[in-house]
């Protein structure tokens, strides 16, 4: 394994992915794929479980089924964004249409995948999503440092 891949793997292990799907077998298969790539997957099978998980865990990205039994994945997307505005949500469905995809993206979804999910496409989507998260966090850290420097420059020099 090349050095770059080791670095990439170590970073992936820091990322938590919430999988929200009422199809237990499908959710378990996604969990296995993500564990094999060194991500930290969490499972939820309903809107209620998903909301509890996001409140209790630092979740970076959520894979949301659009149809969750009685619940609606797009409604859940909006609720997750209220709790954690920076969470990236990828909608996953076997029943969606172009209209559903557009609605999800307009409501803040990061991306949209169709079932059956191609593992390569899923992992590429996650890599892009986590790169976006990393860039946002880097920008926020730079802005915070700049603000601290600006605040320090405004302080009067210490008097003797």
Backbone as CSV, one residue per row, in Angstrom:
resi,resn,N_x,N_y,N_z,CA_x,CA_y,CA_z,C_x,C_y,C_z
1,UNK,0.851,-1.188,0.000,0.000,0.000,0.000,0.892,1.245,0.000
2,UNK,0.613,2.174,-0.849,1.395,3.408,-0.932,1.129,4.282,0.285
3,UNK,2.072,5.194,0.545,1.980,6.086,1.698,0.713,6.942,1.637
4,UNK,0.358,7.448,0.447,-0.831,8.294,0.302,-2.090,7.529,0.701
5,UNK,-2.148,6.235,0.363,-3.310,5.436,0.711,-3.405,5.258,2.214
6,UNK,-2.254,5.091,2.912,-2.268,4.983,4.367,-2.807,6.252,5.004
7,UNK,-2.379,7.386,4.491,-2.859,8.665,5.012,-4.364,8.782,4.771
8,UNK,-4.799,8.435,3.567,-6.214,8.501,3.232,-7.038,7.608,4.150
9,UNK,-6.586,6.390,4.398,-7.298,5.452,5.259,-7.426,6.006,6.673
10,UNK,-6.342,6.561,7.198,-6.374,7.091,8.557,-7.406,8.201,8.672
11,UNK,-7.503,9.030,7.655,-8.473,10.115,7.689,-9.893,9.584,7.586
12,UNK,-10.105,8.556,6.771,-11.444,7.994,6.621,-11.964,7.473,7.949
13,UNK,-11.093,6.934,8.786,-11.539,6.365,10.050,-12.079,7.433,10.996
14,UNK,-11.826,8.691,10.686,-12.351,9.780,11.507,-13.781,10.166,11.126
15,UNK,-14.267,9.671,9.993,-15.560,10.093,9.486,-16.676,9.135,9.880
16,UNK,-17.759,9.703,10.406,-18.945,8.916,10.745,-19.997,9.114,9.667
17,UNK,-20.547,7.987,9.227,-21.579,7.994,8.205,-22.817,7.347,8.794
18,UNK,-23.915,8.085,8.803,-25.187,7.554,9.265,-25.931,6.963,8.077
19,UNK,-26.284,5.691,8.178,-27.054,5.004,7.145,-28.486,4.901,7.652
20,UNK,-29.420,5.513,6.926,-30.823,5.495,7.338,-31.625,4.789,6.251
21,UNK,-32.043,3.568,6.556,-32.800,2.782,5.586,-33.630,1.760,6.347
22,UNK,-34.896,1.612,5.977,-35.750,0.637,6.649,-35.581,-0.771,6.090
23,UNK,-34.814,-0.932,5.035,-34.465,-2.247,4.498,-33.222,-2.713,5.260
24,UNK,-33.417,-3.597,6.224,-32.339,-4.011,7.122,-31.179,-4.655,6.373
25,UNK,-31.471,-5.472,5.370,-30.410,-6.133,4.607,-29.587,-5.127,3.803
26,UNK,-30.264,-4.181,3.163,-29.560,-3.170,2.383,-28.686,-2.312,3.302
27,UNK,-29.232,-1.891,4.445,-28.469,-1.076,5.392,-27.247,-1.837,5.891
28,UNK,-27.413,-3.127,6.177,-26.292,-3.942,6.650,-25.219,-4.075,5.567
29,UNK,-25.638,-4.194,4.305,-24.647,-4.314,3.225,-23.874,-3.001,3.053
30,UNK,-24.558,-1.857,3.173,-23.856,-0.570,3.115,-22.876,-0.438,4.277
31,UNK,-23.317,-0.856,5.448,-22.458,-0.792,6.639,-21.183,-1.596,6.416
32,UNK,-21.314,-2.782,5.869,-20.156,-3.638,5.603,-19.201,-2.992,4.593
33,UNK,-19.749,-2.421,3.536,-18.920,-1.731,2.532,-18.128,-0.610,3.197
34,UNK,-18.799,0.181,4.036,-18.137,1.328,4.671,-17.108,0.882,5.703
35,UNK,-17.423,-0.164,6.461,-16.449,-0.678,7.424,-15.195,-1.177,6.719
36,UNK,-15.377,-1.826,5.575,-14.225,-2.321,4.811,-13.346,-1.186,4.301
37,UNK,-13.909,0.007,4.183,-13.154,1.185,3.740,-12.702,2.043,4.912
38,UNK,-12.890,1.542,6.128,-12.419,2.185,7.359,-13.234,3.417,7.777
39,UNK,-14.461,3.531,7.286,-15.361,4.566,7.788,-16.007,4.062,9.074
40,UNK,-16.666,4.946,9.800,-17.399,4.585,11.012,-18.896,4.686,10.727
41,UNK,-19.513,3.622,10.224,-20.945,3.694,9.915,-21.815,3.488,11.144
42,UNK,-22.917,4.214,11.188,-23.955,4.061,12.204,-25.244,3.724,11.473
43,UNK,-26.071,2.870,12.063,-27.322,2.470,11.412,-28.522,3.065,12.122
44,UNK,-29.501,3.454,11.332,-30.816,3.863,11.821,-31.830,3.347,10.812
45,UNK,-32.969,2.888,11.319,-33.970,2.307,10.424,-35.267,3.108,10.383
46,UNK,-35.255,4.274,11.043,-36.439,5.139,11.041,-35.984,6.582,11.244
47,UNK,-36.914,7.492,11.004,-36.625,8.910,11.227,-36.240,9.153,12.684
48,UNK,-36.991,8.564,13.591,-36.737,8.761,15.028,-35.326,8.304,15.406
49,UNK,-34.928,7.111,14.945,-33.589,6.607,15.237,-32.516,7.511,14.628
50,UNK,-32.758,8.005,13.438,-31.790,8.875,12.766,-31.598,10.175,13.538
51,UNK,-32.690,10.778,13.979,-32.593,12.035,14.724,-31.859,11.826,16.045
52,UNK,-32.148,10.717,16.723,-31.448,10.405,17.978,-29.959,10.221,17.727
53,UNK,-29.622,9.527,16.664,-28.220,9.252,16.353,-27.446,10.534,16.063
54,UNK,-28.042,11.445,15.326,-27.365,12.706,15.000,-27.202,13.573,16.242
55,UNK,-28.167,13.522,17.146,-28.044,14.307,18.370,-26.992,13.730,19.316
56,UNK,-26.796,12.404,19.273,-25.872,11.747,20.197,-24.464,11.577,19.625
57,UNK,-24.302,11.647,18.331,-23.015,11.383,17.675,-22.635,12.521,16.750
58,UNK,-21.344,12.684,16.565,-20.846,13.663,15.598,-20.876,12.989,14.225
59,UNK,-21.949,13.198,13.492,-22.129,12.576,12.183,-21.771,13.599,11.111
60,UNK,-20.924,13.171,10.175,-20.475,14.058,9.107,-21.358,13.973,7.868
61,UNK,-21.840,12.751,7.584,-22.573,12.516,6.348,-23.655,11.477,6.615
62,UNK,-24.802,11.647,5.982,-25.901,10.692,6.126,-26.320,10.172,4.760
63,UNK,-26.519,8.869,4.688,-27.092,8.225,3.506,-28.551,7.967,3.842
64,UNK,-29.463,8.665,3.169,-30.881,8.622,3.520,-31.716,7.979,2.423
65,UNK,-32.477,6.971,2.808,-33.453,6.396,1.888,-34.603,7.394,1.767
66,UNK,-35.107,7.577,0.581,-36.211,8.524,0.400,-37.497,7.979,0.995
67,UNK,-37.699,6.667,0.903,-38.886,6.043,1.502,-38.474,5.253,2.729
68,UNK,-38.935,5.701,3.881,-38.607,5.066,5.158,-39.886,4.568,5.825
69,UNK,-40.536,3.616,5.230,-41.807,3.150,5.788,-42.808,4.295,5.764
70,UNK,-43.248,4.711,6.935,-44.196,5.824,7.059,-43.507,7.187,6.968
71,UNK,-42.197,7.200,7.097,-41.448,8.451,7.106,-40.973,8.812,5.700
72,UNK,-40.633,10.071,5.538,-40.185,10.597,4.254,-38.742,11.070,4.392
73,UNK,-37.855,10.551,3.550,-36.448,10.901,3.619,-36.159,12.369,3.378
74,UNK,-36.947,13.025,2.544,-36.708,14.453,2.292,-37.102,15.277,3.514
75,UNK,-38.193,14.888,4.193,-38.537,15.550,5.456,-37.431,15.339,6.485
76,UNK,-36.895,14.125,6.534,-35.795,13.836,7.456,-34.571,14.676,7.119
77,UNK,-34.274,14.830,5.851,-33.169,15.681,5.409,-33.297,17.071,6.020
78,UNK,-34.477,17.656,5.935,-34.690,18.998,6.470,-34.503,19.033,7.984
79,UNK,-34.976,18.005,8.682,-34.832,17.943,10.145,-33.371,17.778,10.537
80,UNK,-32.635,16.946,9.805,-31.215,16.762,10.100,-30.449,18.062,9.900
81,UNK,-30.793,18.796,8.848,-30.129,20.073,8.569,-30.417,21.106,9.670
82,UNK,-31.591,21.020,10.286,-31.907,21.920,11.410,-31.010,21.621,12.604
83,UNK,-30.801,20.337,12.882,-29.977,19.923,14.016,-28.498,20.173,13.742
84,UNK,-28.072,19.831,12.554,-26.655,19.871,12.178,-26.543,20.476,10.771
85,UNK,-26.511,21.808,10.668,-26.534,22.469,9.352,-25.423,22.042,8.392
86,UNK,-24.292,21.575,8.918,-23.166,21.215,8.050,-23.180,19.764,7.591
87,UNK,-24.136,18.966,8.048,-24.168,17.561,7.656,-24.446,17.455,6.152
88,UNK,-23.723,16.555,5.508,-23.983,16.297,4.090,-24.921,15.100,4.013
89,UNK,-25.968,15.220,3.231,-26.948,14.146,3.080,-26.970,13.674,1.629
90,UNK,-26.818,12.374,1.465,-26.893,11.747,0.154,-28.164,10.916,0.148
91,UNK,-29.050,11.209,-0.769,-30.310,10.479,-0.873,-30.073,9.199,-1.666
92,UNK,-30.662,8.107,-1.191,-30.506,6.803,-1.828,-31.905,6.214,-2.002
93,UNK,-32.245,5.803,-3.229,-33.575,5.242,-3.430,-33.652,4.372,-4.671
94,UNK,-34.566,3.461,-4.625,-34.866,2.641,-5.787,-36.166,3.058,-6.434
95,UNK,-36.868,4.019,-5.809,-38.197,4.417,-6.271,-38.252,5.839,-6.796
96,UNK,-37.141,6.534,-6.751,-37.157,7.946,-7.081,-37.266,8.233,-8.561
97,UNK,-37.593,9.458,-8.819,-37.691,9.954,-10.182,-36.795,11.184,-10.297
98,UNK,-36.708,11.719,-11.472,-35.941,12.952,-11.663,-36.521,14.061,-10.784
99,UNK,-37.842,14.124,-10.680,-38.483,15.152,-9.851,-38.082,14.999,-8.388
100,UNK,-38.027,13.742,-7.905,-37.637,13.490,-6.517,-36.185,13.918,-6.295
101,UNK,-35.329,13.604,-7.243,-33.922,13.988,-7.130,-33.779,15.505,-7.079
102,UNK,-34.491,16.197,-7.944,-34.436,17.665,-7.963,-34.951,18.224,-6.650
103,UNK,-36.060,17.686,-6.156,-36.620,18.146,-4.878,-35.606,17.946,-3.751
104,UNK,-34.954,16.786,-3.704,-33.968,16.509,-2.662,-32.798,17.485,-2.743
105,UNK,-32.288,17.721,-3.941,-31.157,18.632,-4.112,-31.539,20.067,-3.757
106,UNK,-32.735,20.475,-4.112,-33.198,21.830,-3.755,-33.358,21.998,-2.253
107,UNK,-33.614,20.886,-1.556,-33.784,20.934,-0.101,-32.479,20.705,0.650
108,UNK,-31.366,20.692,-0.067,-30.066,20.644,0.595,-29.324,19.328,0.519
109,UNK,-29.823,18.347,-0.228,-29.077,17.095,-0.377,-27.782,17.374,-1.114
110,UNK,-26.742,16.677,-0.727,-25.445,16.819,-1.389,-25.420,16.055,-2.707
111,UNK,-26.043,14.881,-2.719,-26.029,14.056,-3.920,-27.204,13.086,-3.859
112,UNK,-27.338,12.293,-4.901,-28.477,11.399,-5.072,-27.990,10.130,-5.746
113,UNK,-28.214,8.971,-5.109,-27.805,7.686,-5.681,-29.021,6.789,-5.829
114,UNK,-29.015,5.996,-6.903,-30.122,5.057,-7.147,-29.730,3.659,-6.696
115,UNK,-30.709,2.944,-6.147,-30.516,1.533,-5.791,-30.725,0.693,-7.037
116,UNK,-30.045,-0.403,-7.202,-28.980,-0.884,-6.323,-27.747,0.007,-6.458
117,UNK,-27.136,0.303,-5.333,-26.002,1.218,-5.316,-24.747,0.493,-5.779
118,UNK,-24.053,1.107,-6.703,-22.760,0.619,-7.149,-21.739,1.009,-6.079
119,UNK,-21.047,0.040,-5.459,-20.093,0.387,-4.394,-19.042,1.413,-4.817
120,UNK,-18.539,1.325,-6.032,-17.553,2.299,-6.504,-18.124,3.704,-6.557
121,UNK,-19.355,3.823,-7.041,-20.017,5.129,-7.105,-20.282,5.669,-5.702
122,UNK,-20.714,4.791,-4.803,-20.950,5.189,-3.409,-19.671,5.724,-2.788
123,UNK,-18.584,4.988,-2.919,-17.323,5.397,-2.304,-16.777,6.675,-2.928
124,UNK,-16.947,6.832,-4.228,-16.518,8.081,-4.878,-17.329,9.263,-4.352
125,UNK,-18.627,9.069,-4.164,-19.489,10.120,-3.619,-19.049,10.481,-2.203
126,UNK,-18.744,9.475,-1.397,-18.278,9.732,-0.029,-16.953,10.480,-0.031
127,UNK,-16.020,10.065,-0.880,-14.725,10.760,-0.938,-14.909,12.232,-1.301
128,UNK,-15.765,12.497,-2.292,-16.031,13.906,-2.675,-16.686,14.658,-1.519
129,UNK,-17.625,14.020,-0.868,-18.313,14.663,0.247,-17.367,14.988,1.392
130,UNK,-16.505,14.038,1.737,-15.583,14.273,2.842,-14.497,15.272,2.465
131,UNK,-14.140,15.337,1.208,-13.210,16.373,0.769,-13.868,17.749,0.920
132,UNK,-15.136,17.847,0.585,-15.870,19.108,0.774,-15.910,19.484,2.252
133,UNK,-16.186,18.512,3.115,-16.212,18.761,4.562,-14.846,19.254,5.035
134,UNK,-13.775,18.597,4.567,-12.423,18.992,4.966,-12.121,20.424,4.529
135,UNK,-12.501,20.776,3.313,-12.263,22.134,2.819,-13.044,23.172,3.629
136,UNK,-14.278,22.843,3.981,-15.093,23.755,4.791,-14.460,23.950,6.164
137,UNK,-14.027,22.852,6.790,-13.407,22.948,8.120,-12.101,23.723,8.058
138,UNK,-11.311,23.515,6.999,-10.067,24.274,6.830,-10.362,25.766,6.696
139,UNK,-11.366,26.104,5.891,-11.726,27.513,5.710,-12.193,28.124,7.033
140,UNK,-13.009,27.392,7.787,-13.492,27.886,9.072,-12.337,28.110,10.046
141,UNK,-11.370,27.203,10.050,-10.200,27.345,10.928,-9.380,28.572,10.537
142,UNK,-9.194,28.792,9.227,-8.456,29.978,8.767,-9.186,31.256,9.175
143,UNK,-10.499,31.274,9.002,-11.281,32.451,9.371,-11.193,32.727,10.868
144,UNK,-11.221,31.666,11.676,-11.113,31.821,13.126,-9.739,32.359,13.508
145,UNK,-8.682,31.837,12.874,-7.331,32.352,13.142,-7.218,33.819,12.749
146,UNK,-7.772,34.173,11.590,-7.718,35.564,11.136,-8.468,36.483,12.100
147,UNK,-9.590,36.011,12.594,-10.377,36.798,13.545,-9.605,36.992,14.851
148,UNK,-8.916,35.954,15.308,-8.122,36.058,16.541,-6.975,37.043,16.349
149,UNK,-6.307,36.975,15.212,-5.202,37.891,14.929,-5.725,39.319,14.897
150,UNK,-6.873,39.517,14.239,-7.477,40.847,14.157,-7.823,41.362,15.552
151,UNK,-8.368,40.507,16.393,-8.731,40.895,17.763,-7.474,41.239,18.556
152,UNK,-6.413,40.426,18.407,-5.162,40.688,19.118,-4.538,42.004,18.671
153,UNK,-4.664,42.338,17.376,-4.105,43.590,16.861,-4.833,44.801,17.412
154,UNK,-6.065,44.646,17.796,-6.856,45.771,18.321,-6.587,46.035,19.809
155,UNK,-6.010,45.060,20.490,-5.751,45.233,21.924,-4.650,46.277,22.116
156,UNK,-4.827,47.134,23.105,-3.760,48.121,23.372,-2.521,47.413,23.915
157,UNK,-1.361,47.968,23.634,-0.132,47.346,24.161,-0.132,47.392,25.681
158,UNK,0.487,46.409,26.314,0.514,46.396,27.788,1.261,47.607,28.323
159,UNK,0.731,48.173,29.393,1.389,49.353,29.979,2.292,48.900,31.117
160,UNK,3.365,49.672,31.308,4.330,49.329,32.360,4.059,50.074,33.585
